PDB file of C-alpha atoms in Angstrom:
ATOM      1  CA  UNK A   1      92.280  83.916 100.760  1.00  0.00           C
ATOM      2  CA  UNK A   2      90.245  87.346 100.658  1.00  0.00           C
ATOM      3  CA  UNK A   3      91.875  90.572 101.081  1.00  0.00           C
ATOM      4  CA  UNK A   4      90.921  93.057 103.267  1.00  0.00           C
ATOM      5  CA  UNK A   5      86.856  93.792 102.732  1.00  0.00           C
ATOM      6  CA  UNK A   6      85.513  97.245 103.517  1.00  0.00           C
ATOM      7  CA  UNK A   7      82.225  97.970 103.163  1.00  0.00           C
ATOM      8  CA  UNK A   8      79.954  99.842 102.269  1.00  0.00           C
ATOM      9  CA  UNK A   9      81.960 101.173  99.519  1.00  0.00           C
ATOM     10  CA  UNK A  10      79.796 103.790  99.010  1.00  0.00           C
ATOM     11  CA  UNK A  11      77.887 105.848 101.282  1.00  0.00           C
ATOM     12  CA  UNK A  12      75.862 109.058 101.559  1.00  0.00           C
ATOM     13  CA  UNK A  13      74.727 110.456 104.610  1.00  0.00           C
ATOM     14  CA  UNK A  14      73.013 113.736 105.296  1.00  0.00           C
ATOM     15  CA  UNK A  15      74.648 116.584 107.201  1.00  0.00           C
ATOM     16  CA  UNK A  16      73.680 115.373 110.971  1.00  0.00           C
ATOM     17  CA  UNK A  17      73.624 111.777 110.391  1.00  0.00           C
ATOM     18  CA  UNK A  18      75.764 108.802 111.626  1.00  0.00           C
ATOM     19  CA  UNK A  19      78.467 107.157 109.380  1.00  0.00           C
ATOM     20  CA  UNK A  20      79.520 103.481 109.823  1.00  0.00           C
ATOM     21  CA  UNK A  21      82.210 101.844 108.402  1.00  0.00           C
ATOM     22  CA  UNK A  22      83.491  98.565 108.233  1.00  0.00           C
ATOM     23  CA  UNK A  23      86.894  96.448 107.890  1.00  0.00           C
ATOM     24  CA  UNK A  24      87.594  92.476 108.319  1.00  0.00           C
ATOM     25  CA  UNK A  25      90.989  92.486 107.823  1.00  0.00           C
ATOM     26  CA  UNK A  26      92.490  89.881 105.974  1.00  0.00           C
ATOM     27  CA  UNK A  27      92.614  85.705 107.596  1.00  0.00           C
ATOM     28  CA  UNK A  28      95.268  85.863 110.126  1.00  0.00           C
ATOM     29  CA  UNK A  29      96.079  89.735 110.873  1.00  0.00           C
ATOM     30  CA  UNK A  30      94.996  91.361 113.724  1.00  0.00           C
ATOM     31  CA  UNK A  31      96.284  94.620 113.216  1.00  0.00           C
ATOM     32  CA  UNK A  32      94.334  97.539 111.785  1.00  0.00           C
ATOM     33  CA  UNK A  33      94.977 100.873 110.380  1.00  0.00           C
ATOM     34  CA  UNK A  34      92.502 103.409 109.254  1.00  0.00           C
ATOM     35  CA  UNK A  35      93.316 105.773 106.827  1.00  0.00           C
ATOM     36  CA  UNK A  36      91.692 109.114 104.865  1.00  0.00           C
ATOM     37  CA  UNK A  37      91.612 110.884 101.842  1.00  0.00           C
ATOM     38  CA  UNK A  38      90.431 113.704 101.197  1.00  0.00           C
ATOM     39  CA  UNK A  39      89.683 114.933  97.578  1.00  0.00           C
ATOM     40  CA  UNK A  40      93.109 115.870  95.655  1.00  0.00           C
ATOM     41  CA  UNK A  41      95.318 114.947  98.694  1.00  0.00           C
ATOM     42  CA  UNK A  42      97.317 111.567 100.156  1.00  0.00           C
ATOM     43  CA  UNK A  43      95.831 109.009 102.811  1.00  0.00           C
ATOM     44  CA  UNK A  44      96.620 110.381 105.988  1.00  0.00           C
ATOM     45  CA  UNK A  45      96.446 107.826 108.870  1.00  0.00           C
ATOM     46  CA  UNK A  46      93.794 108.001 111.468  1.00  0.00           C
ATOM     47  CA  UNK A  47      93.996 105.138 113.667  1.00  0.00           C
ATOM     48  CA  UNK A  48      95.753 101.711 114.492  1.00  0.00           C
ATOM     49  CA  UNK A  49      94.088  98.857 116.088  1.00  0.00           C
ATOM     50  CA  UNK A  50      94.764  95.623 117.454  1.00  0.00           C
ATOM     51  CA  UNK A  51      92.170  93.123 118.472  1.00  0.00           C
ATOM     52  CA  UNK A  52      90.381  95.094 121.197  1.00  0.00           C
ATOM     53  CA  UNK A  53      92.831  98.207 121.580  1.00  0.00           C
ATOM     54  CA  UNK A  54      93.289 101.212 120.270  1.00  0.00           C
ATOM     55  CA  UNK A  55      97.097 101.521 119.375  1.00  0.00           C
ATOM     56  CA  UNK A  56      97.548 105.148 117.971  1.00  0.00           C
ATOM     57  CA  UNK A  57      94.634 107.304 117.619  1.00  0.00           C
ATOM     58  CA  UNK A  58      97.049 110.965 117.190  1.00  0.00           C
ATOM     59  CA  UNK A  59      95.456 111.244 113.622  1.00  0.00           C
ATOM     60  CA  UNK A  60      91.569 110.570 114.590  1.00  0.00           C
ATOM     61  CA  UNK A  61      90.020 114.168 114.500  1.00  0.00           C
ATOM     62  CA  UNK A  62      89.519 114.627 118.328  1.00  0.00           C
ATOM     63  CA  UNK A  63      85.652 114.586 118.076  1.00  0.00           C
ATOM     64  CA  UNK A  64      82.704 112.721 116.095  1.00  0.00           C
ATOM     65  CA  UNK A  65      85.333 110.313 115.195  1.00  0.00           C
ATOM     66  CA  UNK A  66      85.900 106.572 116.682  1.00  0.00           C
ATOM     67  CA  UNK A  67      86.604 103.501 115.930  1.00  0.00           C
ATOM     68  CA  UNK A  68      86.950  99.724 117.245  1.00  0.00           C
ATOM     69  CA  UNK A  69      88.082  96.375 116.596  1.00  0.00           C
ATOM     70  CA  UNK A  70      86.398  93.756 118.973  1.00  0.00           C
ATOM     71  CA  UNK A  71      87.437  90.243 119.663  1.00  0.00           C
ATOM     72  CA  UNK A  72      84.442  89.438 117.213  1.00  0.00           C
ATOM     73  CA  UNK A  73      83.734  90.878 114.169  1.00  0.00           C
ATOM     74  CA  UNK A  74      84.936  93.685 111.627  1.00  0.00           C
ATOM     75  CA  UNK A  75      86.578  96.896 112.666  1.00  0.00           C
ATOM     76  CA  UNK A  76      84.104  99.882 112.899  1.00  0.00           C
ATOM     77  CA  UNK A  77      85.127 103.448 111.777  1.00  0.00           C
ATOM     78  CA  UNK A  78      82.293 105.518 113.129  1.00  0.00           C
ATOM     79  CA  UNK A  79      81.559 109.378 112.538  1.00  0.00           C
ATOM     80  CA  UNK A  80      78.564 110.857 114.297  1.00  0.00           C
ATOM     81  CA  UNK A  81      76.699 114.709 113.489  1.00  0.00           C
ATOM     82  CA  UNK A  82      78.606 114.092 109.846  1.00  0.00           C
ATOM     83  CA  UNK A  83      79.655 117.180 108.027  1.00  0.00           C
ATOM     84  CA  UNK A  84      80.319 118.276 104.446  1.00  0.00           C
ATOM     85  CA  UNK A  85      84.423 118.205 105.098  1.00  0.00           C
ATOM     86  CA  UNK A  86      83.847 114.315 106.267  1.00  0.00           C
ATOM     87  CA  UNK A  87      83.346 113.795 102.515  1.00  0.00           C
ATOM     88  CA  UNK A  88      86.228 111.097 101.481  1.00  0.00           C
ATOM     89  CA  UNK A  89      87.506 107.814 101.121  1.00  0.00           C
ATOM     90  CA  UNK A  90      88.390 106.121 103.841  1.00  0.00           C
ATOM     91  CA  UNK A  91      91.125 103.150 103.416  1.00  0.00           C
ATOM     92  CA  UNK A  92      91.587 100.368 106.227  1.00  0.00           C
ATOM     93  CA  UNK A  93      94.602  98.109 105.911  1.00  0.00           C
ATOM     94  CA  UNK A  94      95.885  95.367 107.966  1.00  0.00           C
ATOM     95  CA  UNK A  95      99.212  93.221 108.599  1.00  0.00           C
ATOM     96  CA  UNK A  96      99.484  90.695 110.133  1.00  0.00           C
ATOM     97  CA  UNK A  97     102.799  91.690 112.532  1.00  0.00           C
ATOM     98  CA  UNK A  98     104.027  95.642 112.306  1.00  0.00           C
ATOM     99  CA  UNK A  99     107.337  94.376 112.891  1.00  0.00           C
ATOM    100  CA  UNK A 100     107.279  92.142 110.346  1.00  0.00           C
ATOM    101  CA  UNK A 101     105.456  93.968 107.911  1.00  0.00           C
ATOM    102  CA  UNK A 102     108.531  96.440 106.966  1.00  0.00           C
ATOM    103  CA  UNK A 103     110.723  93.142 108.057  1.00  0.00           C
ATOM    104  CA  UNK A 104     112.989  91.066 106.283  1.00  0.00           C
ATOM    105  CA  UNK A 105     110.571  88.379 106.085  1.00  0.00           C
ATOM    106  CA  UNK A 106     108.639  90.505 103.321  1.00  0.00           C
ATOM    107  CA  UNK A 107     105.334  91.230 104.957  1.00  0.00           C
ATOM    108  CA  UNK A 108     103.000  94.295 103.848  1.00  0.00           C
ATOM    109  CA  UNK A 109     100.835  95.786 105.066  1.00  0.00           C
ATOM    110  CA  UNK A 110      97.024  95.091 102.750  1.00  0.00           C
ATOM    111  CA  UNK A 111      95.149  97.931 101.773  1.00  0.00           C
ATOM    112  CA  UNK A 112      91.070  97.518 101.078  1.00  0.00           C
ATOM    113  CA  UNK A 113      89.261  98.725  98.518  1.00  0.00           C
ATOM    114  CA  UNK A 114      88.003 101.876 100.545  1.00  0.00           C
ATOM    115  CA  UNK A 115      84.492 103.223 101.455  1.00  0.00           C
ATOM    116  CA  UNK A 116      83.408 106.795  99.733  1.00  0.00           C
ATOM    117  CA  UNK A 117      81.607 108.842 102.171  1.00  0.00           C
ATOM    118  CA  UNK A 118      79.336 111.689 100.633  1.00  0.00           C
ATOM    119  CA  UNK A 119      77.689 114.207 102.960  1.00  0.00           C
ATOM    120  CA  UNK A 120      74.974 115.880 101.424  1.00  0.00           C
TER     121      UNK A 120
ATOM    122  CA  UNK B   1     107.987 115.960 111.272  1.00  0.00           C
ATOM    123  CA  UNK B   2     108.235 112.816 108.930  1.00  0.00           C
ATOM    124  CA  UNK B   3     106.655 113.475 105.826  1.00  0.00           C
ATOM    125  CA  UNK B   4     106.671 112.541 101.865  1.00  0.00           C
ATOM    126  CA  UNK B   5     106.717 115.196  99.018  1.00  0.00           C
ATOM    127  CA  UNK B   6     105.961 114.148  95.697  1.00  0.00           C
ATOM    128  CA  UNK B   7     105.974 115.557  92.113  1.00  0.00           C
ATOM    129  CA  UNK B   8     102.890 116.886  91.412  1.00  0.00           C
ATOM    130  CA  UNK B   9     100.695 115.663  88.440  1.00  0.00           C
ATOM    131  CA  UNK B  10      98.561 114.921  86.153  1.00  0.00           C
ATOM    132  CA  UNK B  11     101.506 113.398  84.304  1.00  0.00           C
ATOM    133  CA  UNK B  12     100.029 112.296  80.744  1.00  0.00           C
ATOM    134  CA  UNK B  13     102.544 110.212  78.589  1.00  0.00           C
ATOM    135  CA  UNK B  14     102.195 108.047  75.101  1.00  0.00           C
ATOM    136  CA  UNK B  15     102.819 104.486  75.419  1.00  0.00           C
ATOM    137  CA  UNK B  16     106.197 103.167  75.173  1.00  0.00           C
ATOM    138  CA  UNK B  17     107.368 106.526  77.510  1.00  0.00           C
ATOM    139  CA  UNK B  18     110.134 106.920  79.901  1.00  0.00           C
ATOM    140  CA  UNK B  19     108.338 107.162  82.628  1.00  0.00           C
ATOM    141  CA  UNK B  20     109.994 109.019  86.125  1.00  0.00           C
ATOM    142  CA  UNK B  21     108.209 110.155  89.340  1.00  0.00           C
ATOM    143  CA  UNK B  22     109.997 112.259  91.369  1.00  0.00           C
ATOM    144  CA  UNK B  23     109.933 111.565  95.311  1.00  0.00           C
ATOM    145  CA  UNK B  24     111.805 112.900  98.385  1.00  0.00           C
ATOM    146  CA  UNK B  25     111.262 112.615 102.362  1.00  0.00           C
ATOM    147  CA  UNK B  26     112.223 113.651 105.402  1.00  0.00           C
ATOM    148  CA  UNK B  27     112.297 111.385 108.381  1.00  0.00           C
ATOM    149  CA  UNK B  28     114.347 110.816 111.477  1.00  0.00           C
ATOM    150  CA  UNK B  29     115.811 107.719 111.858  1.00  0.00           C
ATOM    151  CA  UNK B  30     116.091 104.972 108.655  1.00  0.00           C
ATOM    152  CA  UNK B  31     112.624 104.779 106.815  1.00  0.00           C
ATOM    153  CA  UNK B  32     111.506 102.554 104.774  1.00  0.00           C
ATOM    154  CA  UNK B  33     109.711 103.630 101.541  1.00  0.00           C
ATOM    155  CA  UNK B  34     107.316 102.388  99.438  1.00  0.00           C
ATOM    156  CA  UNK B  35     105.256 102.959  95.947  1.00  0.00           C
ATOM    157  CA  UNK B  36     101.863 102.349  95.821  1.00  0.00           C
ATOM    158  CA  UNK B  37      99.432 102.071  93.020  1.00  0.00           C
ATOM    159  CA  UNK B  38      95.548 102.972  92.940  1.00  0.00           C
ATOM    160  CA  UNK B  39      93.712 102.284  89.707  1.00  0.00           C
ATOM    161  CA  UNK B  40      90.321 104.114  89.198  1.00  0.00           C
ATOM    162  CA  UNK B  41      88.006 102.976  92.210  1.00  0.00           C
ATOM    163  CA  UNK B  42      90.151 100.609  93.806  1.00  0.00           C
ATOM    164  CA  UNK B  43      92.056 100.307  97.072  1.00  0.00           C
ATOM    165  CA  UNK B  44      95.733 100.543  96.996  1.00  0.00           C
ATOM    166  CA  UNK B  45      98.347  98.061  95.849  1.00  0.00           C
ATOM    167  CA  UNK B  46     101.765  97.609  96.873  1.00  0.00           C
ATOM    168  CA  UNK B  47     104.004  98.621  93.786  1.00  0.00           C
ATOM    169  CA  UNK B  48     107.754  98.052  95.248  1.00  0.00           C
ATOM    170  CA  UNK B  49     109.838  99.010  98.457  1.00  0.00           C
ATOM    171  CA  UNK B  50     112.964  99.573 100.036  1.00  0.00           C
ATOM    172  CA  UNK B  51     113.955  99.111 103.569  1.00  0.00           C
ATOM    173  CA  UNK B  52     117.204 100.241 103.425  1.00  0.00           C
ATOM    174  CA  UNK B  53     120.145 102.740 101.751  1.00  0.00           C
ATOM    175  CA  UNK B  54     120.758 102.154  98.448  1.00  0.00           C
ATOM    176  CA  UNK B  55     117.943  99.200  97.918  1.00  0.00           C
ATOM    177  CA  UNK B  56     116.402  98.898  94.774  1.00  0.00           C
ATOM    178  CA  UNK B  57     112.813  97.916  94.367  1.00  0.00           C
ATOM    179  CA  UNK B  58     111.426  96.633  91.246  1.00  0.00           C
ATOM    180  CA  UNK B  59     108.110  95.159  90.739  1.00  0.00           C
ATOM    181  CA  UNK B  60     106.402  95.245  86.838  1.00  0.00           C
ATOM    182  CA  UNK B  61     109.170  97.257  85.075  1.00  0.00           C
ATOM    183  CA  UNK B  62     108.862  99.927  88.208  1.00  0.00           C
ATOM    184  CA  UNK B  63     112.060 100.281  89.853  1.00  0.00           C
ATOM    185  CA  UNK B  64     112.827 103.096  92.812  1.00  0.00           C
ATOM    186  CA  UNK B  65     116.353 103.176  94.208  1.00  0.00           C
ATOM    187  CA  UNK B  66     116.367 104.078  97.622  1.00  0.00           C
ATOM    188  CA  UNK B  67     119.106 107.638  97.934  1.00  0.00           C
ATOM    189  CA  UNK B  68     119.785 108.188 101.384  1.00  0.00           C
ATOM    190  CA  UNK B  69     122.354 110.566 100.447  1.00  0.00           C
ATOM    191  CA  UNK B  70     119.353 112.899  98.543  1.00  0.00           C
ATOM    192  CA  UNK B  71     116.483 111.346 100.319  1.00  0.00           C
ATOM    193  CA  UNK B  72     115.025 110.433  97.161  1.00  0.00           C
ATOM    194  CA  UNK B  73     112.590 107.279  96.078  1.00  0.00           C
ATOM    195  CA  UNK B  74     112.010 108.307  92.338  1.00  0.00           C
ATOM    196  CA  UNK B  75     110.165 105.830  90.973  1.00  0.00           C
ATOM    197  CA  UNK B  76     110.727 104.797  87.286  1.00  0.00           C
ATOM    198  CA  UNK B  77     109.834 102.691  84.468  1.00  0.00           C
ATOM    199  CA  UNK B  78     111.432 102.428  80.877  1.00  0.00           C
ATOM    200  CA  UNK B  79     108.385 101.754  78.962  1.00  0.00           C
ATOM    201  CA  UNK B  80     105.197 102.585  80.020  1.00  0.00           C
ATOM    202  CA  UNK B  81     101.942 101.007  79.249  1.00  0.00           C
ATOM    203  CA  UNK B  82      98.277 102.197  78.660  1.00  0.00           C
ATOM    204  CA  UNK B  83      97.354  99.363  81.738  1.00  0.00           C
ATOM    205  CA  UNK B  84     100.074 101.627  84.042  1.00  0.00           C
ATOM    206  CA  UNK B  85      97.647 104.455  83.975  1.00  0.00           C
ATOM    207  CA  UNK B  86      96.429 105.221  87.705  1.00  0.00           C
ATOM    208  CA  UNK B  87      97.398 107.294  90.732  1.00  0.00           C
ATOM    209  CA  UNK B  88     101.164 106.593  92.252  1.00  0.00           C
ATOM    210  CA  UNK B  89     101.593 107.440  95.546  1.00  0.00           C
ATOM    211  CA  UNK B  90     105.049 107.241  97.549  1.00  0.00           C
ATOM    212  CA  UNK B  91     105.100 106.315 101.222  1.00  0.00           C
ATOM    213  CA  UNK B  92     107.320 105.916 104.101  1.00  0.00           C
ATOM    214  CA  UNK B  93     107.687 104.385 107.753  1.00  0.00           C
ATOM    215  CA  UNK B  94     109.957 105.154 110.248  1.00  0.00           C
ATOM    216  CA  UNK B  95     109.118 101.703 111.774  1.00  0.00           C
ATOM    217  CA  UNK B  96     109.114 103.754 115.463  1.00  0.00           C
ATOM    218  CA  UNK B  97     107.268 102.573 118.764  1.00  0.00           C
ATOM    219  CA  UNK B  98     105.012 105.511 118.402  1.00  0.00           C
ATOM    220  CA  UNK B  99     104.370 105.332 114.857  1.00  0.00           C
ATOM    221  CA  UNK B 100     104.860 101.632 114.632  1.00  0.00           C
ATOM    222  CA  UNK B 101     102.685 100.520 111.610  1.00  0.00           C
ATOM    223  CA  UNK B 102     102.054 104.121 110.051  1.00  0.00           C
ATOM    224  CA  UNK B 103     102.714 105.228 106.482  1.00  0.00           C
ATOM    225  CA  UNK B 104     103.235 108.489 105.638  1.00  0.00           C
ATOM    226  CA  UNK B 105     101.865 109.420 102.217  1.00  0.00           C
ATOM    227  CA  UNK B 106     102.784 111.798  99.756  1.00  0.00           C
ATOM    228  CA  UNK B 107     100.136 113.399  97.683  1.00  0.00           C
ATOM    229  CA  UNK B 108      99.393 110.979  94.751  1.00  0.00           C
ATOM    230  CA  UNK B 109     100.636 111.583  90.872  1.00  0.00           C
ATOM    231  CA  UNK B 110      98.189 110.871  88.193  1.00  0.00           C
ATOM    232  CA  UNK B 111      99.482 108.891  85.589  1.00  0.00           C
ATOM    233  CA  UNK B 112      97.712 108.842  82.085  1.00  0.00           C
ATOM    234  CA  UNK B 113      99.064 106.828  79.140  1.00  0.00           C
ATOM    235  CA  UNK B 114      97.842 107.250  75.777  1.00  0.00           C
ATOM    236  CA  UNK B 115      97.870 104.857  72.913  1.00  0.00           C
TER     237      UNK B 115
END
């Protein structure tokens, strides 16, 4: 059973230029979170997804950032006109119930293996 | 707001170390808390977690006792190993409708163990 794939893993873009990133969450989950981290700091959460809707977006920076999760296909983090501070990690995760996840049953929450974003 | 602080590293130790990580949050409500483990250029891995007052999570010789009473999550380990080095990071949710799903991170502690 794979985990949750992100890919690329690394990417550099040029000041200007569109970033895309990708998540398949892992077989069975169908919620999605995005998270960042910056250099020397913590993942701070950006976004949460279901199939199709956007949960919570109060951490996405209000412009250049978006993201979906269609009924097909991975999740998309996307960052247009990229700048230097977009340099970062960025983590998806998925579950496959929220409720669940921090639940008696024992579910977690998965965390990828991240993409690196370099601006140059 | 809800939020994690977390000792600050790099925390360097030789093997066989005691081995603590200091943790406190604030949060409304009853979070739960977590430790989570990234080794160099990998995602990150559930460690151990809590869900409620005086829990204990263990997981690999870890262990974190969840202290309502100090808000505290300090995560231990009696005898560390070279393979424990990596970055620790403590987390919590409040589990709300509004922030249903969301971890809050603290700031990651480098861990280095030397033979």
């Amino acid at each position: 059973n794979a985990g949750v794939m992100q890919n690329p893993r690394h990417l550099v873009r040029r000041r200007g230029q569109e970033a895309r990133l990708r998540c398949s969450p892992m077989k069975g989950h169908s919620h999605v979170y995005w998270y960042r981290q910056l250099p020397e700091e913590g993942l701070k959460f950006m976004v949460y997804l279901q199939k199709e809707n956007i949960i919570d977006e109060s951490g996405m920076p209000k412009e250049r950032f978006s993201a979906e999760f269609p009924k097909e296909g991975p999740s998309i983090l996307r960052i247009q006109q990229v700048v230097r501070g977009d340099s970062a990690a960025y983590f998806c995760a998925s579950s496959q119930n929220p409720q669940g996840a921090f639940g008696k049953f024992g579910n977690t929450i998965y965390f990828g293996e991240g993409s690196w974003l370099t601006v140059v | 707001g809800d939020s994690v602080t977390q000792m600050e590293g790099p925390v360097t130790l030789s093997e066989e170390a005691f081995l603590t990580i200091n943790c406190t949050y604030t949060a409304t409500g009853y979070p739960s808390l977590f430790w989570y483990v990234q080794y160099p250029g990998e995602g990150l891995q559930l460690l151990l977690k809590a869900t409620k007052a005086d829990d204990k999570g263990s997981n690999k010789g870890f262990e974190a006792t969840y202290r309502k009473e100090t808000t505290s999550f300090h995560l231990e380990k009696g005898s560390v190993q070279v393979s424990d080095s990596a970055v620790y990071f403590c987390a919590l949710t409040t589990n709300r409708g509004s922030t249903l799903g969301r971890l809050y991170f603290g700031r990651g502690t480098q861990l280095t163990v030397w033979p």
